[in-house]
Amino acid sequence: MALNLLVVDDSEIVRAVIEKTLHLSGLEIGELHNAANGKEAIEILESRWIDLVLSDINMPVMGGLAMIQQMQQSDILKTIPVIVVSTEGSMKRIEQLKAQGVCAYIRKPFTPEQVRDVVENVIGQAGLEPQD
Amino acid sequence: MDIDPVSMLKQVFMEVLEDYAFMFGDPLQEDSPLQASNSYVHITMEFNGPFCGRLTMAAPKQFGSQVAANVLGLEVDDHEAEKGAMDALKELLNVTCGHLLTSVAGDEPVFDLTVPEVSAISNSEWEAVPDAVALLVEEWPVFLSLTLKTEGNGSECPL
């Protein structure tokens, strides 16, 4: 089953690098959407079926934390796994994010292998892998 | 604060530059060969936490194109690299700030970071900033300035 993914970051370059990495990772990707902030991301989440979100935290208009908190208020959106991709280094902040439902964390700057490995791990844990 | 944030800034920026854009920097010397540039980009972001302050970078826009090209795997004169120059520089500063705060304060304290913005400081105003870190990155001059606000009196404390 091909996965529908959403990449959320105010940096177009970061979005491009993550998207390129996902395409090269060998994952079966269906639709790959992107958003420049949490507000755009919520609009996409409410109109499209998304299997996994990769999101930055520090963004204009609506940051990643506010987006995650809004997702948690929806019975459907709160089931979507979220991976945070951020420059954040505080263990306390990372624990706060995980308490809000974030599945995993990738610190910038990242290697393509890090993105691939974390995404594969989250997909496996969420039961999103294709069934034989 | 036992760690000298300015020295740490130089080290952290060099590490981020290498990991993010595959580029290497050296301290800028008086006789360093420089790429000519007509315009500098000034980018600023602020942080708030156990201590507060501002991190600013000044660099030629063409340096940003090179960073974008390296990150995206393009030639520097590719339209996408030129288009992404500002974005690349903002992201470079963003990542540097995050890593600098962890290096200085450890991995426990929580900081809130603002989104990097292009600031209006002129080149002559920049030259007056004390204790700016001056680096040479592949013949591009890059300047960094870290300003900490002292707790209590709210005054800025350049390092």
CSV table of C-alpha atoms in Angstrom, one decimal:
chain,number,residue,atom,x,y,z
A,1,MET,CA,0.0,0.0,0.0
A,2,ALA,CA,1.5,3.3,-1.1
A,3,LEU,CA,1.8,5.9,1.7
A,4,ASN,CA,0.5,9.5,1.6
A,5,LEU,CA,3.0,11.8,3.3
A,6,LEU,CA,3.0,15.4,4.4
A,7,VAL,CA,6.2,17.4,4.9
A,8,VAL,CA,5.8,20.6,6.9
A,9,ASP,CA,8.6,23.2,7.0
A,10,ASP,CA,8.8,26.9,6.3
A,11,SER,CA,12.1,26.2,4.4
A,12,GLU,CA,11.4,25.2,0.8
A,13,ILE,CA,14.9,23.8,0.7
A,14,VAL,CA,14.4,21.5,3.7
A,15,ARG,CA,11.1,20.3,2.2
A,16,ALA,CA,12.8,19.6,-1.1
A,17,VAL,CA,15.6,17.6,0.6
A,18,ILE,CA,13.2,15.6,2.7
A,19,GLU,CA,11.0,14.8,-0.3
A,20,LYS,CA,14.0,13.8,-2.3
A,21,THR,CA,15.2,11.5,0.5
A,22,LEU,CA,11.8,9.9,0.8
A,23,HIS,CA,11.6,9.2,-2.9
A,24,LEU,CA,15.1,7.7,-2.8
A,25,SER,CA,14.4,5.6,0.4
A,26,GLY,CA,12.6,2.8,-1.4
A,27,LEU,CA,9.4,3.4,0.4
A,28,GLU,CA,6.3,3.0,-1.6
A,29,ILE,CA,5.0,6.6,-1.8
A,30,GLY,CA,1.6,7.6,-3.0
A,31,GLU,CA,0.9,11.3,-2.6
A,32,LEU,CA,3.6,13.6,-1.2
A,33,HIS,CA,2.2,16.9,0.0
A,34,ASN,CA,4.0,19.8,1.6
A,35,ALA,CA,3.1,22.8,3.7
A,36,ALA,CA,5.0,25.9,4.8
A,37,ASN,CA,3.4,26.1,8.3
A,38,GLY,CA,1.1,24.3,10.6
A,39,LYS,CA,-2.0,26.1,9.3
A,40,GLU,CA,-1.4,24.9,5.8
A,41,ALA,CA,-0.7,21.5,7.1
A,42,ILE,CA,-4.0,21.3,9.0
A,43,GLU,CA,-5.9,22.3,5.8
A,44,ILE,CA,-4.2,19.5,3.9
A,45,LEU,CA,-4.8,17.0,6.8
A,46,GLU,CA,-8.5,17.9,6.8
A,47,SER,CA,-8.9,17.4,3.1
A,48,ARG,CA,-6.6,14.5,2.2
A,49,TRP,CA,-5.8,11.1,3.6
A,50,ILE,CA,-2.3,11.4,5.1
A,51,ASP,CA,-0.5,8.4,6.6
A,52,LEU,CA,2.5,10.2,8.1
A,53,VAL,CA,3.6,13.7,8.9
A,54,LEU,CA,7.1,15.1,9.0
A,55,SER,CA,7.1,18.5,10.6
A,56,ASP,CA,9.4,21.3,11.8
A,57,ILE,CA,8.6,23.1,15.0
A,58,ASN,CA,9.7,26.7,14.5
A,59,MET,CA,7.5,28.1,11.7
A,60,PRO,CA,5.6,31.3,11.1
A,61,VAL,CA,1.8,31.6,11.2
A,62,MET,CA,1.4,28.3,13.1
A,63,GLY,CA,4.3,26.4,14.6
A,64,GLY,CA,4.7,22.6,14.7
A,65,LEU,CA,3.6,22.3,18.4
A,66,ALA,CA,0.4,24.2,17.8
A,67,MET,CA,-0.3,22.0,14.8
A,68,ILE,CA,0.3,18.8,16.8
A,69,GLN,CA,-2.0,20.0,19.6
A,70,GLN,CA,-4.7,20.8,17.1
A,71,MET,CA,-4.3,17.3,15.5
A,72,GLN,CA,-4.7,15.8,19.0
A,73,GLN,CA,-8.2,17.4,19.2
A,74,SER,CA,-9.4,15.5,16.2
A,75,ASP,CA,-10.4,11.8,16.6
A,76,ILE,CA,-9.0,11.1,13.1
A,77,LEU,CA,-6.0,13.4,12.9
A,78,LYS,CA,-4.6,12.3,16.3
A,79,THR,CA,-4.1,8.8,14.9
A,80,ILE,CA,-1.7,10.1,12.2
A,81,PRO,CA,2.0,9.5,13.2
A,82,VAL,CA,4.1,12.6,13.4
A,83,ILE,CA,7.9,12.8,13.1
A,84,VAL,CA,9.4,16.1,14.2
A,85,VAL,CA,12.4,17.4,12.1
A,86,SER,CA,13.9,20.3,13.9
A,87,THR,CA,16.9,22.1,15.2
A,88,GLU,CA,15.6,21.6,18.7
A,89,GLY,CA,18.1,20.1,21.1
A,90,SER,CA,16.4,20.2,24.5
A,91,MET,CA,15.6,16.8,25.9
A,92,LYS,CA,12.8,18.4,27.9
A,93,ARG,CA,11.2,19.8,24.8
A,94,ILE,CA,11.6,16.5,23.0
A,95,GLU,CA,9.8,14.8,25.9
A,96,GLN,CA,7.1,17.4,25.8
A,97,LEU,CA,6.6,16.7,22.1
A,98,LYS,CA,6.4,13.0,22.7
A,99,ALA,CA,3.9,13.6,25.5
A,100,GLN,CA,1.8,15.4,22.8
A,101,GLY,CA,1.9,12.4,20.6
A,102,VAL,CA,5.0,12.8,18.5
A,103,CYS,CA,6.4,9.4,17.4
A,104,ALA,CA,10.0,10.3,16.7
A,105,TYR,CA,12.4,13.1,16.3
A,106,ILE,CA,15.1,13.9,13.7
A,107,ARG,CA,17.6,16.7,14.5
A,108,LYS,CA,18.8,19.0,11.8
A,109,PRO,CA,21.1,18.8,9.9
A,110,PHE,CA,20.1,15.3,9.0
A,111,THR,CA,21.5,12.7,6.6
A,112,PRO,CA,19.2,11.0,4.2
A,113,GLU,CA,19.9,7.7,6.0
A,114,GLN,CA,18.6,9.1,9.3
A,115,VAL,CA,15.3,10.2,7.6
A,116,ARG,CA,15.0,6.8,5.9
A,117,ASP,CA,15.7,4.8,9.1
A,118,VAL,CA,13.3,6.9,11.3
A,119,VAL,CA,10.5,6.8,8.8
A,120,GLU,CA,10.8,3.1,8.3
A,121,ASN,CA,10.8,2.5,12.0
A,122,VAL,CA,7.7,4.7,12.6
A,123,ILE,CA,5.9,3.0,9.7
A,124,GLY,CA,6.7,-0.4,11.1
A,125,GLN,CA,5.5,0.6,14.6
A,126,ALA,CA,2.4,2.2,13.2
A,127,GLY,CA,1.5,-0.9,11.2
A,128,LEU,CA,1.6,1.0,7.9
A,129,GLU,CA,3.8,-1.5,6.2
A,130,PRO,CA,2.3,-3.3,3.2
A,131,GLN,CA,0.9,-6.7,4.1
A,132,ASP,CA,2.1,-9.7,2.0
B,1,MET,CA,28.3,30.6,32.0
B,2,ASP,CA,31.6,28.7,31.8
B,3,ILE,CA,31.7,28.3,28.1
B,4,ASP,CA,32.7,31.3,25.9
B,5,PRO,CA,29.7,31.6,23.6
B,6,VAL,CA,31.6,33.5,20.9
B,7,SER,CA,34.3,30.8,20.6
B,8,MET,CA,31.5,28.2,20.7
B,9,LEU,CA,29.7,30.1,17.9
B,10,LYS,CA,32.6,29.8,15.6
B,11,GLN,CA,33.0,26.1,16.3
B,12,VAL,CA,29.3,25.3,16.0
B,13,PHE,CA,28.9,27.3,12.8
B,14,MET,CA,31.8,25.5,11.2
B,15,GLU,CA,30.4,22.1,12.2
B,16,VAL,CA,26.9,23.0,10.9
B,17,LEU,CA,28.3,24.4,7.7
B,18,GLU,CA,30.1,21.1,7.1
B,19,ASP,CA,27.2,18.9,7.9
B,20,TYR,CA,24.5,21.0,6.3
B,21,ALA,CA,26.2,22.4,3.2
B,22,PHE,CA,29.4,20.4,2.9
B,23,MET,CA,31.5,23.6,3.1
B,24,PHE,CA,34.5,24.5,5.2
B,25,GLY,CA,35.4,27.8,6.8
B,26,ASP,CA,38.5,29.5,8.2
B,27,PRO,CA,39.0,32.6,10.2
B,28,LEU,CA,39.0,35.7,8.0
B,29,GLN,CA,42.4,37.3,7.8
B,30,GLU,CA,43.3,40.8,6.5
B,31,ASP,CA,44.9,39.3,3.4
B,32,SER,CA,42.3,36.6,2.8
B,33,PRO,CA,41.3,36.4,-0.9
B,34,LEU,CA,37.7,37.4,-1.1
B,35,GLN,CA,35.0,37.0,-3.7
B,36,ALA,CA,33.7,40.4,-4.7
B,37,SER,CA,30.1,41.0,-3.8
B,38,ASN,CA,27.8,44.0,-4.3
B,39,SER,CA,25.3,43.1,-1.6
B,40,TYR,CA,25.2,41.5,1.8
B,41,VAL,CA,22.3,39.7,3.3
B,42,HIS,CA,21.7,40.3,7.0
B,43,ILE,CA,19.7,37.6,8.8
B,44,THR,CA,18.6,37.8,12.4
B,45,MET,CA,16.9,35.5,14.9
B,46,GLU,CA,16.2,35.7,18.6
B,47,PHE,CA,16.1,33.2,21.4
B,48,ASN,CA,14.4,33.2,24.8
B,49,GLY,CA,15.0,30.8,27.6
B,50,PRO,CA,17.3,30.7,30.7
B,51,PHE,CA,19.1,33.5,28.8
B,52,CYS,CA,18.0,35.5,25.9
B,53,GLY,CA,19.6,37.1,22.9
B,54,ARG,CA,20.0,37.5,19.2
B,55,LEU,CA,22.1,35.8,16.6
B,56,THR,CA,22.8,37.7,13.4
B,57,MET,CA,24.7,36.6,10.2
B,58,ALA,CA,25.9,38.8,7.3
B,59,ALA,CA,27.0,37.2,4.1
B,60,PRO,CA,26.9,37.8,0.3
B,61,LYS,CA,23.8,36.5,-1.3
B,62,GLN,CA,26.0,34.6,-3.7
B,63,PHE,CA,27.2,32.6,-0.7
B,64,GLY,CA,23.6,31.7,-0.1
B,65,SER,CA,23.3,30.4,-3.7
B,66,GLN,CA,26.3,28.2,-3.1
B,67,VAL,CA,24.8,26.9,0.1
B,68,ALA,CA,21.5,26.2,-1.6
B,69,ALA,CA,23.3,24.5,-4.5
B,70,ASN,CA,25.3,22.3,-2.2
B,71,VAL,CA,22.2,21.3,-0.2
B,72,LEU,CA,20.1,20.6,-3.2
B,73,GLY,CA,22.9,19.0,-5.3
B,74,LEU,CA,22.7,21.6,-8.0
B,75,GLU,CA,25.2,23.8,-9.9
B,76,VAL,CA,25.6,27.2,-8.2
B,77,ASP,CA,24.2,29.0,-11.3
B,78,ASP,CA,21.1,26.8,-11.4
B,79,HIS,CA,18.0,28.9,-11.1
B,80,GLU,CA,16.7,26.9,-8.2
B,81,ALA,CA,20.0,27.5,-6.3
B,82,GLU,CA,19.7,31.3,-6.9
B,83,LYS,CA,16.1,31.2,-5.9
B,84,GLY,CA,16.9,29.3,-2.7
B,85,ALA,CA,19.7,31.6,-1.6
B,86,MET,CA,17.9,33.5,1.1
B,87,ASP,CA,16.1,30.4,2.3
B,88,ALA,CA,19.4,28.5,2.6
B,89,LEU,CA,21.0,31.2,4.6
B,90,LYS,CA,18.0,31.5,7.0
B,91,GLU,CA,18.0,27.7,7.6
B,92,LEU,CA,21.8,27.8,8.1
B,93,LEU,CA,21.4,30.4,10.8
B,94,ASN,CA,18.4,28.5,12.3
B,95,VAL,CA,20.4,25.3,12.6
B,96,THR,CA,23.4,27.1,14.0
B,97,CYS,CA,21.3,28.8,16.7
B,98,GLY,CA,19.8,25.5,17.8
B,99,HIS,CA,23.1,23.8,18.1
B,100,LEU,CA,24.8,26.8,19.7
B,101,LEU,CA,22.2,26.9,22.5
B,102,THR,CA,22.7,23.2,23.2
B,103,SER,CA,26.4,23.6,23.2
B,104,VAL,CA,26.3,26.5,25.6
B,105,ALA,CA,23.4,25.5,27.9
B,106,GLY,CA,23.3,21.8,27.6
B,107,ASP,CA,20.5,19.6,26.4
B,108,GLU,CA,18.0,20.2,29.3
B,109,PRO,CA,17.0,23.9,29.1
B,110,VAL,CA,14.2,24.9,26.7
B,111,PHE,CA,14.6,27.8,24.4
B,112,ASP,CA,12.0,29.4,22.1
B,113,LEU,CA,13.5,30.5,18.8
B,114,THR,CA,12.0,33.1,16.5
B,115,VAL,CA,11.8,32.5,12.8
B,116,PRO,CA,14.9,33.9,11.0
B,117,GLU,CA,14.3,37.2,9.3
B,118,VAL,CA,16.1,39.4,6.9
B,119,SER,CA,17.1,42.5,8.9
B,120,ALA,CA,17.6,46.1,7.7
B,121,ILE,CA,21.1,46.7,9.1
B,122,SER,CA,23.4,48.4,6.7
B,123,ASN,CA,26.9,47.3,5.9
B,124,SER,CA,28.4,50.3,7.8
B,125,GLU,CA,26.2,49.6,10.8
B,126,TRP,CA,27.4,46.0,10.7
B,127,GLU,CA,31.0,47.1,10.7
B,128,ALA,CA,30.4,48.9,13.9
B,129,VAL,CA,29.1,45.7,15.7
B,130,PRO,CA,31.8,44.7,18.2
B,131,ASP,CA,33.1,41.2,18.6
B,132,ALA,CA,31.7,39.9,15.3
B,133,VAL,CA,33.1,36.6,14.3
B,134,ALA,CA,34.6,36.9,10.8
B,135,LEU,CA,35.0,33.8,8.7
B,136,LEU,CA,36.1,32.9,5.2
B,137,VAL,CA,34.0,30.2,3.6
B,138,GLU,CA,35.4,29.2,0.2
B,139,GLU,CA,36.4,32.8,-0.5
B,140,TRP,CA,33.1,34.2,0.8
B,141,PRO,CA,33.3,36.4,3.9
B,142,VAL,CA,30.7,35.5,6.5
B,143,PHE,CA,30.1,37.5,9.7
B,144,LEU,CA,28.3,36.3,12.8
B,145,SER,CA,27.3,38.3,15.8
B,146,LEU,CA,25.9,37.0,19.1
B,147,THR,CA,24.3,39.4,21.5
B,148,LEU,CA,23.1,38.2,25.0
B,149,LYS,CA,20.6,40.1,27.1
B,150,THR,CA,21.6,40.1,30.7
B,151,GLU,CA,18.9,39.0,33.1
B,152,GLY,CA,17.3,41.6,35.3
B,153,ASN,CA,18.2,44.9,33.7
B,154,GLY,CA,17.1,44.0,30.2
B,155,SER,CA,20.1,45.6,28.7
B,156,GLU,CA,21.9,44.0,25.8
B,157,CYS,CA,25.3,42.6,26.5
B,158,PRO,CA,27.4,42.1,23.3
B,159,LEU,CA,30.2,39.5,23.7
